């Protein structure tokens, strides 16, 4: 008889709230708590066969259930992209077929949402760290987000907003450069912007304006890049 796999949203287990994240309660993991552990130990004693370390810990042997538990643990409190979860399952040697089944099902019920992840990432990293669009694109690519999804998320930022953030970054850093000669100030401030993904033209323009507002003569300033 074919074994039935229990999913979020099935009759056997209520659908978790995608917005709130999975609820683990006090069990040892996503529907496989003390009851599963007792059954595994009972089967081991009755059969007399050696039990694996997984069985002793009450962990499921079915690769689909293993993949499901791994994904739920990783998603607790921290959104992740599909690629991040796929990489984690591969490291745990979960068969590709089982991993694909779990990841697709999690997307269906909203536990994996790369578009929402990208939107939140752009919002957080731009306003929290001051990263420019170029740096945000690079980070999202490393997390396996699709290019079309990245483009849509990056569309939240326009050039005016990006430049305003660059000015705020320079204003916060400006005081610490006082006492340095003009060219060194320019290189240090523009270099800071470059590391956050701002283009050379914007960085130089923003820093020049900040220095001029402090009374610095910016005529003949060498480009820092």
PDB file of C-alpha atoms in Angstrom:
ATOM      1  CA  UNK A   1       0.000   0.000   0.000  1.00  0.00           C
ATOM      2  CA  UNK A   2       1.403   3.408  -0.970  1.00  0.00           C
ATOM      3  CA  UNK A   3       2.473   5.448   2.026  1.00  0.00           C
ATOM      4  CA  UNK A   4       0.663   8.749   2.360  1.00  0.00           C
ATOM      5  CA  UNK A   5       2.821  11.859   2.814  1.00  0.00           C
ATOM      6  CA  UNK A   6       1.321  14.473   5.121  1.00  0.00           C
ATOM      7  CA  UNK A   7       1.666  18.070   3.934  1.00  0.00           C
ATOM      8  CA  UNK A   8       0.785  21.449   5.356  1.00  0.00           C
ATOM      9  CA  UNK A   9      -2.808  21.954   4.355  1.00  0.00           C
ATOM     10  CA  UNK A  10      -3.800  18.253   4.195  1.00  0.00           C
ATOM     11  CA  UNK A  11      -6.582  16.728   6.301  1.00  0.00           C
ATOM     12  CA  UNK A  12      -3.937  15.116   8.474  1.00  0.00           C
ATOM     13  CA  UNK A  13      -2.258  18.390   9.405  1.00  0.00           C
ATOM     14  CA  UNK A  14      -3.631  21.976   9.413  1.00  0.00           C
ATOM     15  CA  UNK A  15      -2.187  24.415   6.896  1.00  0.00           C
ATOM     16  CA  UNK A  16       0.321  26.699   8.668  1.00  0.00           C
ATOM     17  CA  UNK A  17      -0.125  30.413   8.324  1.00  0.00           C
ATOM     18  CA  UNK A  18       2.407  31.434   5.608  1.00  0.00           C
ATOM     19  CA  UNK A  19       2.681  34.894   7.093  1.00  0.00           C
ATOM     20  CA  UNK A  20       3.401  33.735  10.601  1.00  0.00           C
ATOM     21  CA  UNK A  21       5.651  30.817   9.664  1.00  0.00           C
ATOM     22  CA  UNK A  22       5.421  27.216  10.823  1.00  0.00           C
ATOM     23  CA  UNK A  23       4.395  26.466  14.396  1.00  0.00           C
ATOM     24  CA  UNK A  24       6.481  23.783  16.037  1.00  0.00           C
ATOM     25  CA  UNK A  25       4.850  23.689  19.463  1.00  0.00           C
ATOM     26  CA  UNK A  26       6.864  21.563  21.872  1.00  0.00           C
ATOM     27  CA  UNK A  27       7.423  18.516  19.663  1.00  0.00           C
ATOM     28  CA  UNK A  28      10.744  17.455  18.228  1.00  0.00           C
ATOM     29  CA  UNK A  29       9.872  18.593  14.741  1.00  0.00           C
ATOM     30  CA  UNK A  30       6.890  19.195  12.389  1.00  0.00           C
ATOM     31  CA  UNK A  31       4.523  16.363  13.250  1.00  0.00           C
ATOM     32  CA  UNK A  32       7.214  13.845  14.162  1.00  0.00           C
ATOM     33  CA  UNK A  33       7.488  14.340  17.928  1.00  0.00           C
ATOM     34  CA  UNK A  34       7.415  12.010  20.885  1.00  0.00           C
ATOM     35  CA  UNK A  35       4.849   9.672  19.313  1.00  0.00           C
ATOM     36  CA  UNK A  36       7.072   9.049  16.318  1.00  0.00           C
ATOM     37  CA  UNK A  37      10.057   8.462  18.599  1.00  0.00           C
ATOM     38  CA  UNK A  38       8.162   5.924  20.715  1.00  0.00           C
ATOM     39  CA  UNK A  39       6.941   4.063  17.642  1.00  0.00           C
ATOM     40  CA  UNK A  40      10.458   3.930  16.190  1.00  0.00           C
ATOM     41  CA  UNK A  41      11.890   2.551  19.441  1.00  0.00           C
ATOM     42  CA  UNK A  42       9.025   0.071  19.775  1.00  0.00           C
ATOM     43  CA  UNK A  43       9.616  -1.276  16.262  1.00  0.00           C
ATOM     44  CA  UNK A  44      13.342  -1.599  16.960  1.00  0.00           C
ATOM     45  CA  UNK A  45      12.769  -3.605  20.166  1.00  0.00           C
ATOM     46  CA  UNK A  46      10.112  -5.883  18.680  1.00  0.00           C
ATOM     47  CA  UNK A  47      12.108  -6.723  15.547  1.00  0.00           C
ATOM     48  CA  UNK A  48      15.418  -7.141  17.288  1.00  0.00           C
ATOM     49  CA  UNK A  49      17.202  -5.559  14.304  1.00  0.00           C
ATOM     50  CA  UNK A  50      19.828  -2.822  14.810  1.00  0.00           C
ATOM     51  CA  UNK A  51      18.320   0.662  14.639  1.00  0.00           C
ATOM     52  CA  UNK A  52      20.001   3.539  12.918  1.00  0.00           C
ATOM     53  CA  UNK A  53      20.975   6.693  14.739  1.00  0.00           C
ATOM     54  CA  UNK A  54      18.114   8.482  12.943  1.00  0.00           C
ATOM     55  CA  UNK A  55      15.564   5.989  14.190  1.00  0.00           C
ATOM     56  CA  UNK A  56      16.904   6.253  17.747  1.00  0.00           C
ATOM     57  CA  UNK A  57      16.407  10.011  17.567  1.00  0.00           C
ATOM     58  CA  UNK A  58      12.889   9.618  16.224  1.00  0.00           C
ATOM     59  CA  UNK A  59      13.810  11.077  12.821  1.00  0.00           C
ATOM     60  CA  UNK A  60      11.821   9.821   9.804  1.00  0.00           C
ATOM     61  CA  UNK A  61      13.472   7.505   7.293  1.00  0.00           C
ATOM     62  CA  UNK A  62      11.276   8.604   4.393  1.00  0.00           C
ATOM     63  CA  UNK A  63      13.359  11.148   2.387  1.00  0.00           C
ATOM     64  CA  UNK A  64      10.272  13.259   1.685  1.00  0.00           C
ATOM     65  CA  UNK A  65       9.547  13.571   5.398  1.00  0.00           C
ATOM     66  CA  UNK A  66      13.216  14.272   6.095  1.00  0.00           C
ATOM     67  CA  UNK A  67      13.220  17.040   3.473  1.00  0.00           C
ATOM     68  CA  UNK A  68      10.023  18.482   4.890  1.00  0.00           C
ATOM     69  CA  UNK A  69      11.442  18.615   8.415  1.00  0.00           C
ATOM     70  CA  UNK A  70      14.689  20.209   7.254  1.00  0.00           C
ATOM     71  CA  UNK A  71      12.844  22.934   5.342  1.00  0.00           C
ATOM     72  CA  UNK A  72      10.494  23.717   8.214  1.00  0.00           C
ATOM     73  CA  UNK A  73      13.398  24.025  10.657  1.00  0.00           C
ATOM     74  CA  UNK A  74      15.306  26.349   8.331  1.00  0.00           C
ATOM     75  CA  UNK A  75      12.262  28.514   7.676  1.00  0.00           C
ATOM     76  CA  UNK A  76      11.571  29.097  11.360  1.00  0.00           C
ATOM     77  CA  UNK A  77      11.870  32.843  11.874  1.00  0.00           C
ATOM     78  CA  UNK A  78      14.009  33.319   8.728  1.00  0.00           C
ATOM     79  CA  UNK A  79      12.617  33.497   5.192  1.00  0.00           C
ATOM     80  CA  UNK A  80      14.779  31.690   2.645  1.00  0.00           C
ATOM     81  CA  UNK A  81      14.816  31.338  -1.105  1.00  0.00           C
ATOM     82  CA  UNK A  82      14.081  28.101  -2.895  1.00  0.00           C
ATOM     83  CA  UNK A  83      17.735  27.788  -3.896  1.00  0.00           C
ATOM     84  CA  UNK A  84      18.928  28.202  -0.314  1.00  0.00           C
ATOM     85  CA  UNK A  85      16.646  25.389   0.800  1.00  0.00           C
ATOM     86  CA  UNK A  86      17.587  23.219  -2.178  1.00  0.00           C
ATOM     87  CA  UNK A  87      21.267  23.663  -1.342  1.00  0.00           C
ATOM     88  CA  UNK A  88      20.601  22.704   2.278  1.00  0.00           C
ATOM     89  CA  UNK A  89      18.758  19.536   1.226  1.00  0.00           C
ATOM     90  CA  UNK A  90      21.567  18.607  -1.167  1.00  0.00           C
ATOM     91  CA  UNK A  91      24.143  18.950   1.610  1.00  0.00           C
ATOM     92  CA  UNK A  92      22.053  16.543   3.688  1.00  0.00           C
ATOM     93  CA  UNK A  93      22.030  14.113   0.762  1.00  0.00           C
ATOM     94  CA  UNK A  94      18.271  14.241   0.309  1.00  0.00           C
ATOM     95  CA  UNK A  95      17.408  12.637  -3.078  1.00  0.00           C
ATOM     96  CA  UNK A  96      16.617  15.200  -5.769  1.00  0.00           C
ATOM     97  CA  UNK A  97      13.148  13.772  -6.426  1.00  0.00           C
ATOM     98  CA  UNK A  98      12.145  14.076  -2.773  1.00  0.00           C
ATOM     99  CA  UNK A  99      13.636  17.566  -2.519  1.00  0.00           C
ATOM    100  CA  UNK A 100      11.772  18.743  -5.616  1.00  0.00           C
ATOM    101  CA  UNK A 101       8.477  17.386  -4.289  1.00  0.00           C
ATOM    102  CA  UNK A 102       8.852  19.177  -0.967  1.00  0.00           C
ATOM    103  CA  UNK A 103      10.084  22.473  -2.417  1.00  0.00           C
ATOM    104  CA  UNK A 104       7.283  22.614  -4.985  1.00  0.00           C
ATOM    105  CA  UNK A 105       4.659  21.879  -2.342  1.00  0.00           C
ATOM    106  CA  UNK A 106       6.069  24.549  -0.040  1.00  0.00           C
ATOM    107  CA  UNK A 107       5.834  27.058  -2.881  1.00  0.00           C
ATOM    108  CA  UNK A 108       2.207  26.046  -3.466  1.00  0.00           C
ATOM    109  CA  UNK A 109       1.249  26.787   0.150  1.00  0.00           C
ATOM    110  CA  UNK A 110       3.285  30.013   0.338  1.00  0.00           C
ATOM    111  CA  UNK A 111       6.059  28.879   2.670  1.00  0.00           C
ATOM    112  CA  UNK A 112       8.580  29.620  -0.087  1.00  0.00           C
ATOM    113  CA  UNK A 113       8.086  32.920  -1.937  1.00  0.00           C
ATOM    114  CA  UNK A 114      11.153  34.279  -3.712  1.00  0.00           C
ATOM    115  CA  UNK A 115       9.328  37.435  -4.838  1.00  0.00           C
ATOM    116  CA  UNK A 116       8.338  38.350  -1.282  1.00  0.00           C
ATOM    117  CA  UNK A 117      11.856  37.491  -0.117  1.00  0.00           C
ATOM    118  CA  UNK A 118      13.402  39.815  -2.727  1.00  0.00           C
ATOM    119  CA  UNK A 119      11.034  42.680  -1.878  1.00  0.00           C
ATOM    120  CA  UNK A 120      11.824  42.397   1.829  1.00  0.00           C
ATOM    121  CA  UNK A 121      15.556  42.082   1.137  1.00  0.00           C
ATOM    122  CA  UNK A 122      15.647  45.268  -0.942  1.00  0.00           C
ATOM    123  CA  UNK A 123      13.654  47.191   1.653  1.00  0.00           C
ATOM    124  CA  UNK A 124      15.793  46.008   4.549  1.00  0.00           C
ATOM    125  CA  UNK A 125      19.243  46.247   2.971  1.00  0.00           C
ATOM    126  CA  UNK A 126      18.689  49.609   1.305  1.00  0.00           C
ATOM    127  CA  UNK A 127      17.185  51.398   4.290  1.00  0.00           C
ATOM    128  CA  UNK A 128      19.181  49.502   6.915  1.00  0.00           C
ATOM    129  CA  UNK A 129      22.604  49.330   5.253  1.00  0.00           C
ATOM    130  CA  UNK A 130      22.295  51.939   2.519  1.00  0.00           C
ATOM    131  CA  UNK A 131      23.096  49.485  -0.265  1.00  0.00           C
ATOM    132  CA  UNK A 132      22.604  50.674  -3.828  1.00  0.00           C
ATOM    133  CA  UNK A 133      20.769  48.763  -6.535  1.00  0.00           C
ATOM    134  CA  UNK A 134      23.922  47.232  -7.969  1.00  0.00           C
ATOM    135  CA  UNK A 135      24.910  45.710  -4.613  1.00  0.00           C
ATOM    136  CA  UNK A 136      21.362  44.473  -3.982  1.00  0.00           C
ATOM    137  CA  UNK A 137      21.265  42.724  -7.359  1.00  0.00           C
ATOM    138  CA  UNK A 138      24.545  41.012  -6.583  1.00  0.00           C
ATOM    139  CA  UNK A 139      23.322  39.785  -3.203  1.00  0.00           C
ATOM    140  CA  UNK A 140      20.005  38.470  -4.528  1.00  0.00           C
ATOM    141  CA  UNK A 141      21.770  36.611  -7.317  1.00  0.00           C
ATOM    142  CA  UNK A 142      23.958  34.799  -4.808  1.00  0.00           C
ATOM    143  CA  UNK A 143      20.768  33.644  -3.090  1.00  0.00           C
ATOM    144  CA  UNK A 144      19.446  32.147  -6.313  1.00  0.00           C
ATOM    145  CA  UNK A 145      16.636  34.612  -6.991  1.00  0.00           C
ATOM    146  CA  UNK A 146      15.510  34.671 -10.624  1.00  0.00           C
ATOM    147  CA  UNK A 147      16.623  37.691 -12.676  1.00  0.00           C
ATOM    148  CA  UNK A 148      13.060  38.749 -13.508  1.00  0.00           C
ATOM    149  CA  UNK A 149      12.121  38.639  -9.818  1.00  0.00           C
ATOM    150  CA  UNK A 150      15.221  40.678  -8.938  1.00  0.00           C
ATOM    151  CA  UNK A 151      14.375  43.316 -11.538  1.00  0.00           C
ATOM    152  CA  UNK A 152      10.888  43.716 -10.137  1.00  0.00           C
ATOM    153  CA  UNK A 153      12.147  44.030  -6.562  1.00  0.00           C
ATOM    154  CA  UNK A 154      14.877  46.496  -7.495  1.00  0.00           C
ATOM    155  CA  UNK A 155      12.224  48.569  -9.243  1.00  0.00           C
ATOM    156  CA  UNK A 156      11.196  49.757  -5.765  1.00  0.00           C
ATOM    157  CA  UNK A 157      14.216  52.073  -5.855  1.00  0.00           C
ATOM    158  CA  UNK A 158      14.557  54.923  -8.308  1.00  0.00           C
ATOM    159  CA  UNK A 159      17.681  56.956  -8.999  1.00  0.00           C
ATOM    160  CA  UNK A 160      16.485  59.899  -6.905  1.00  0.00           C
ATOM    161  CA  UNK A 161      15.912  57.750  -3.841  1.00  0.00           C
ATOM    162  CA  UNK A 162      19.255  56.054  -4.355  1.00  0.00           C
ATOM    163  CA  UNK A 163      21.074  59.388  -4.546  1.00  0.00           C
ATOM    164  CA  UNK A 164      19.306  60.681  -1.452  1.00  0.00           C
ATOM    165  CA  UNK A 165      20.493  57.618   0.466  1.00  0.00           C
ATOM    166  CA  UNK A 166      24.033  58.235  -0.801  1.00  0.00           C
ATOM    167  CA  UNK A 167      23.889  61.805   0.532  1.00  0.00           C
ATOM    168  CA  UNK A 168      22.737  60.548   3.926  1.00  0.00           C
ATOM    169  CA  UNK A 169      25.619  58.059   4.053  1.00  0.00           C
ATOM    170  CA  UNK A 170      28.167  60.755   3.217  1.00  0.00           C
ATOM    171  CA  UNK A 171      26.689  63.159   5.770  1.00  0.00           C
ATOM    172  CA  UNK A 172      27.095  60.544   8.532  1.00  0.00           C
ATOM    173  CA  UNK A 173      30.674  59.788   7.527  1.00  0.00           C
ATOM    174  CA  UNK A 174      31.793  63.329   6.786  1.00  0.00           C
ATOM    175  CA  UNK A 175      32.707  64.342  10.336  1.00  0.00           C
ATOM    176  CA  UNK A 176      35.126  61.447  10.757  1.00  0.00           C
ATOM    177  CA  UNK A 177      37.142  62.685   7.749  1.00  0.00           C
ATOM    178  CA  UNK A 178      37.714  66.172   9.072  1.00  0.00           C
ATOM    179  CA  UNK A 179      41.382  66.877   9.551  1.00  0.00           C
ATOM    180  CA  UNK A 180      42.361  64.913   6.458  1.00  0.00           C
ATOM    181  CA  UNK A 181      43.462  66.675   3.307  1.00  0.00           C
ATOM    182  CA  UNK A 182      40.837  67.291   0.663  1.00  0.00           C
ATOM    183  CA  UNK A 183      41.870  64.537  -1.749  1.00  0.00           C
ATOM    184  CA  UNK A 184      42.011  61.893   0.962  1.00  0.00           C
ATOM    185  CA  UNK A 185      38.544  62.891   2.163  1.00  0.00           C
ATOM    186  CA  UNK A 186      37.237  62.532  -1.362  1.00  0.00           C
ATOM    187  CA  UNK A 187      38.795  59.093  -1.818  1.00  0.00           C
ATOM    188  CA  UNK A 188      37.589  57.807   1.540  1.00  0.00           C
ATOM    189  CA  UNK A 189      34.003  59.007   1.129  1.00  0.00           C
ATOM    190  CA  UNK A 190      33.672  57.977  -2.499  1.00  0.00           C
ATOM    191  CA  UNK A 191      35.260  54.612  -1.720  1.00  0.00           C
ATOM    192  CA  UNK A 192      32.670  54.015   0.992  1.00  0.00           C
ATOM    193  CA  UNK A 193      29.891  54.623  -1.521  1.00  0.00           C
ATOM    194  CA  UNK A 194      31.537  52.405  -4.116  1.00  0.00           C
ATOM    195  CA  UNK A 195      31.655  49.485  -1.661  1.00  0.00           C
ATOM    196  CA  UNK A 196      27.912  49.871  -1.173  1.00  0.00           C
ATOM    197  CA  UNK A 197      27.305  49.610  -4.898  1.00  0.00           C
ATOM    198  CA  UNK A 198      27.021  53.269  -5.965  1.00  0.00           C
ATOM    199  CA  UNK A 199      28.344  54.199  -9.383  1.00  0.00           C
ATOM    200  CA  UNK A 200      31.436  56.335  -9.806  1.00  0.00           C
ATOM    201  CA  UNK A 201      29.602  59.300 -11.280  1.00  0.00           C
ATOM    202  CA  UNK A 202      27.017  59.491  -8.521  1.00  0.00           C
ATOM    203  CA  UNK A 203      29.589  58.917  -5.775  1.00  0.00           C
ATOM    204  CA  UNK A 204      31.865  61.690  -7.005  1.00  0.00           C
ATOM    205  CA  UNK A 205      28.983  64.123  -7.466  1.00  0.00           C
ATOM    206  CA  UNK A 206      27.561  63.503  -4.001  1.00  0.00           C
ATOM    207  CA  UNK A 207      30.932  63.772  -2.257  1.00  0.00           C
ATOM    208  CA  UNK A 208      31.918  66.936  -4.137  1.00  0.00           C
ATOM    209  CA  UNK A 209      28.668  68.603  -3.099  1.00  0.00           C
ATOM    210  CA  UNK A 210      29.129  67.579   0.548  1.00  0.00           C
ATOM    211  CA  UNK A 211      32.665  68.971   0.610  1.00  0.00           C
ATOM    212  CA  UNK A 212      31.599  72.195  -1.056  1.00  0.00           C
ATOM    213  CA  UNK A 213      28.894  72.676   1.577  1.00  0.00           C
ATOM    214  CA  UNK A 214      31.671  72.500   4.191  1.00  0.00           C
ATOM    215  CA  UNK A 215      33.571  75.235   2.360  1.00  0.00           C
ATOM    216  CA  UNK A 216      36.091  72.998   0.600  1.00  0.00           C
ATOM    217  CA  UNK A 217      37.370  74.128  -2.791  1.00  0.00           C
ATOM    218  CA  UNK A 218      36.654  71.201  -5.121  1.00  0.00           C
ATOM    219  CA  UNK A 219      38.270  72.653  -8.243  1.00  0.00           C
ATOM    220  CA  UNK A 220      40.771  70.237  -9.713  1.00  0.00           C
ATOM    221  CA  UNK A 221      39.828  67.394  -7.414  1.00  0.00           C
ATOM    222  CA  UNK A 222      41.217  64.128  -8.723  1.00  0.00           C
ATOM    223  CA  UNK A 223      38.802  61.295  -9.334  1.00  0.00           C
ATOM    224  CA  UNK A 224      39.148  58.669  -6.599  1.00  0.00           C
ATOM    225  CA  UNK A 225      38.650  55.575  -8.739  1.00  0.00           C
TER     226      UNK A 225
END
